[in-house]
Amino acid sequence: MEKKVVYTEKAPRPIGPYSQAVLVGGGKLLFVSGQIPIDPATGEIVGETIEEQAERAIRNMLAIVEEAGGSAENIVKVTAFLSDIKDYPKFNEVYGKFFSGSKPARAVVEVSSLPKGVRVEIECIAVL
């Protein structure tokens, strides 16, 4: 199996031993690693509210998809991790602004904690 690592400066550098994304299947299937609300320019966490953090995390995820040649329309599956499931309605408001057309399949789960103490992490699979 041939795989290609996808990397962009428009999303944060990985904070561990993983790639921002991996492209497989002859360049058609993109697996994007979980993105947290880090500003790629500063390396700092963005915002304190779920709305601010969700927007930055989604923008980071989309920057990687775009680097691979796709857009939000190419995303077929999203998994979001929230540190507090009570943030679900506010997360949905932000998420809906980015996925207004053909919406991907999605799961949202509460976790006990996330890297760097953030409120949200989001990953996706896209078909290019």
mmCIF file of C-alpha atoms in Angstrom:
data_model
loop_
_atom_site.group_PDB
_atom_site.id
_atom_site.type_symbol
_atom_site.label_atom_id
_atom_site.label_comp_id
_atom_site.label_asym_id
_atom_site.label_seq_id
_atom_site.Cartn_x
_atom_site.Cartn_y
_atom_site.Cartn_z
ATOM 1 C CA MET A 1 0.000 0.000 0.000
ATOM 2 C CA GLU A 2 1.322 3.381 -0.984
ATOM 3 C CA LYS A 3 0.743 6.210 1.458
ATOM 4 C CA LYS A 4 1.656 9.862 1.356
ATOM 5 C CA VAL A 5 1.993 12.147 4.353
ATOM 6 C CA VAL A 6 0.123 15.451 3.988
ATOM 7 C CA TYR A 7 1.498 18.498 5.777
ATOM 8 C CA THR A 8 0.667 22.208 5.766
ATOM 9 C CA GLU A 9 1.960 25.195 7.700
ATOM 10 C CA LYS A 10 -1.681 26.393 7.821
ATOM 11 C CA ALA A 11 -2.388 23.850 10.572
ATOM 12 C CA PRO A 12 -0.430 23.218 13.767
ATOM 13 C CA ARG A 13 2.601 20.990 13.749
ATOM 14 C CA PRO A 14 1.890 17.591 15.303
ATOM 15 C CA ILE A 15 2.549 17.548 19.051
ATOM 16 C CA GLY A 16 3.459 13.860 19.005
ATOM 17 C CA PRO A 17 4.753 11.085 16.734
ATOM 18 C CA TYR A 18 2.044 11.291 14.076
ATOM 19 C CA SER A 19 1.289 12.989 10.742
ATOM 20 C CA GLN A 20 -1.258 15.754 10.180
ATOM 21 C CA ALA A 21 -2.838 13.432 7.618
ATOM 22 C CA VAL A 22 -2.155 10.393 5.482
ATOM 23 C CA LEU A 23 -3.359 9.961 1.906
ATOM 24 C CA VAL A 24 -3.921 6.385 0.659
ATOM 25 C CA GLY A 25 -5.863 4.499 -2.009
ATOM 26 C CA GLY A 26 -4.112 6.055 -4.959
ATOM 27 C CA GLY A 27 -4.505 9.542 -3.487
ATOM 28 C CA LYS A 28 -8.252 9.249 -2.984
ATOM 29 C CA LEU A 29 -8.707 8.553 0.749
ATOM 30 C CA LEU A 30 -7.474 11.089 3.308
ATOM 31 C CA PHE A 31 -7.254 10.385 7.053
ATOM 32 C CA VAL A 32 -6.810 13.606 9.064
ATOM 33 C CA SER A 33 -5.437 13.343 12.594
ATOM 34 C CA GLY A 34 -7.269 14.970 15.477
ATOM 35 C CA GLN A 35 -6.924 18.732 15.441
ATOM 36 C CA ILE A 36 -7.111 20.898 18.533
ATOM 37 C CA PRO A 37 -7.517 24.690 18.697
ATOM 38 C CA ILE A 38 -3.891 25.674 18.233
ATOM 39 C CA ASP A 39 -3.065 28.737 16.138
ATOM 40 C CA PRO A 40 -0.546 27.433 13.594
ATOM 41 C CA ALA A 41 1.194 30.827 13.449
ATOM 42 C CA THR A 42 1.867 31.067 17.196
ATOM 43 C CA GLY A 43 1.582 27.514 18.498
ATOM 44 C CA GLU A 44 -0.757 28.790 21.211
ATOM 45 C CA ILE A 45 -4.223 27.579 22.208
ATOM 46 C CA VAL A 46 -6.989 29.777 20.746
ATOM 47 C CA GLY A 47 -9.932 30.859 22.891
ATOM 48 C CA GLU A 48 -11.481 29.667 26.086
ATOM 49 C CA THR A 49 -15.072 29.040 24.968
ATOM 50 C CA ILE A 50 -16.208 25.971 23.080
ATOM 51 C CA GLU A 51 -17.265 28.205 20.187
ATOM 52 C CA GLU A 52 -13.807 29.781 19.805
ATOM 53 C CA GLN A 53 -12.002 26.481 20.220
ATOM 54 C CA ALA A 54 -14.318 24.550 17.886
ATOM 55 C CA GLU A 55 -13.896 27.119 15.125
ATOM 56 C CA ARG A 56 -10.084 27.007 15.329
ATOM 57 C CA ALA A 57 -9.985 23.194 15.450
ATOM 58 C CA ILE A 58 -12.308 22.926 12.429
ATOM 59 C CA ARG A 59 -10.276 25.514 10.503
ATOM 60 C CA ASN A 60 -7.118 23.503 11.231
ATOM 61 C CA MET A 61 -8.776 20.310 9.997
ATOM 62 C CA LEU A 62 -10.029 22.011 6.823
ATOM 63 C CA ALA A 63 -6.581 23.497 6.107
ATOM 64 C CA ILE A 64 -5.188 19.971 5.966
ATOM 65 C CA VAL A 65 -8.003 18.729 3.728
ATOM 66 C CA GLU A 66 -7.418 21.708 1.420
ATOM 67 C CA GLU A 67 -3.679 21.010 1.307
ATOM 68 C CA ALA A 68 -4.532 17.550 -0.039
ATOM 69 C CA GLY A 69 -6.721 19.125 -2.742
ATOM 70 C CA GLY A 70 -10.135 18.814 -1.105
ATOM 71 C CA SER A 71 -12.732 20.917 0.666
ATOM 72 C CA ALA A 72 -15.435 20.466 3.304
ATOM 73 C CA GLU A 73 -17.552 18.796 0.600
ATOM 74 C CA ASN A 74 -15.001 15.962 0.361
ATOM 75 C CA ILE A 75 -15.280 15.071 4.048
ATOM 76 C CA VAL A 76 -17.346 11.910 4.554
ATOM 77 C CA LYS A 77 -16.793 11.170 8.269
ATOM 78 C CA VAL A 78 -16.048 13.374 11.276
ATOM 79 C CA THR A 79 -15.349 12.398 14.860
ATOM 80 C CA ALA A 80 -15.383 15.122 17.501
ATOM 81 C CA PHE A 81 -14.206 14.721 21.072
ATOM 82 C CA LEU A 82 -15.575 17.117 23.696
ATOM 83 C CA SER A 83 -14.272 17.435 27.237
ATOM 84 C CA ASP A 84 -17.838 18.284 28.323
ATOM 85 C CA ILE A 85 -20.867 16.896 26.459
ATOM 86 C CA LYS A 86 -22.855 19.898 27.729
ATOM 87 C CA ASP A 87 -20.967 21.850 25.041
ATOM 88 C CA TYR A 88 -22.709 19.757 22.350
ATOM 89 C CA PRO A 89 -25.346 22.373 21.335
ATOM 90 C CA LYS A 90 -22.788 25.188 21.069
ATOM 91 C CA PHE A 91 -20.380 22.913 19.205
ATOM 92 C CA ASN A 92 -23.180 22.085 16.734
ATOM 93 C CA GLU A 93 -23.807 25.786 16.057
ATOM 94 C CA VAL A 94 -20.184 26.332 15.043
ATOM 95 C CA TYR A 95 -19.911 23.034 13.178
ATOM 96 C CA GLY A 96 -23.018 23.809 11.128
ATOM 97 C CA LYS A 97 -21.395 26.950 9.708
ATOM 98 C CA PHE A 98 -18.718 24.819 8.047
ATOM 99 C CA PHE A 99 -20.913 21.943 6.836
ATOM 100 C CA SER A 100 -24.012 23.425 5.286
ATOM 101 C CA GLY A 101 -24.263 21.405 2.084
ATOM 102 C CA SER A 102 -23.762 17.663 1.946
ATOM 103 C CA LYS A 103 -23.085 16.876 5.587
ATOM 104 C CA PRO A 104 -20.636 14.111 6.534
ATOM 105 C CA ALA A 105 -21.454 11.227 8.858
ATOM 106 C CA ARG A 106 -20.407 12.179 12.395
ATOM 107 C CA ALA A 107 -19.867 11.003 15.939
ATOM 108 C CA VAL A 108 -19.425 13.281 18.958
ATOM 109 C CA VAL A 109 -18.205 11.778 22.212
ATOM 110 C CA GLU A 110 -17.289 13.098 25.631
ATOM 111 C CA VAL A 111 -13.799 12.265 26.882
ATOM 112 C CA SER A 112 -12.257 12.788 30.296
ATOM 113 C CA SER A 113 -9.526 15.098 28.983
ATOM 114 C CA LEU A 114 -7.839 16.283 25.804
ATOM 115 C CA PRO A 115 -4.277 17.336 24.941
ATOM 116 C CA LYS A 116 -3.193 20.660 26.444
ATOM 117 C CA GLY A 117 -6.473 20.874 28.386
ATOM 118 C CA VAL A 118 -8.535 21.997 25.373
ATOM 119 C CA ARG A 119 -12.301 21.565 25.116
ATOM 120 C CA VAL A 120 -12.457 19.961 21.633
ATOM 121 C CA GLU A 121 -10.519 17.779 19.221
ATOM 122 C CA ILE A 122 -11.801 16.894 15.754
ATOM 123 C CA GLU A 123 -10.675 14.427 13.092
ATOM 124 C CA CYS A 124 -12.013 13.391 9.713
ATOM 125 C CA ILE A 125 -11.874 11.118 6.708
ATOM 126 C CA ALA A 126 -12.211 12.650 3.240
ATOM 127 C CA VAL A 127 -12.598 11.144 -0.218
ATOM 128 C CA LEU A 128 -10.793 13.218 -2.848
#
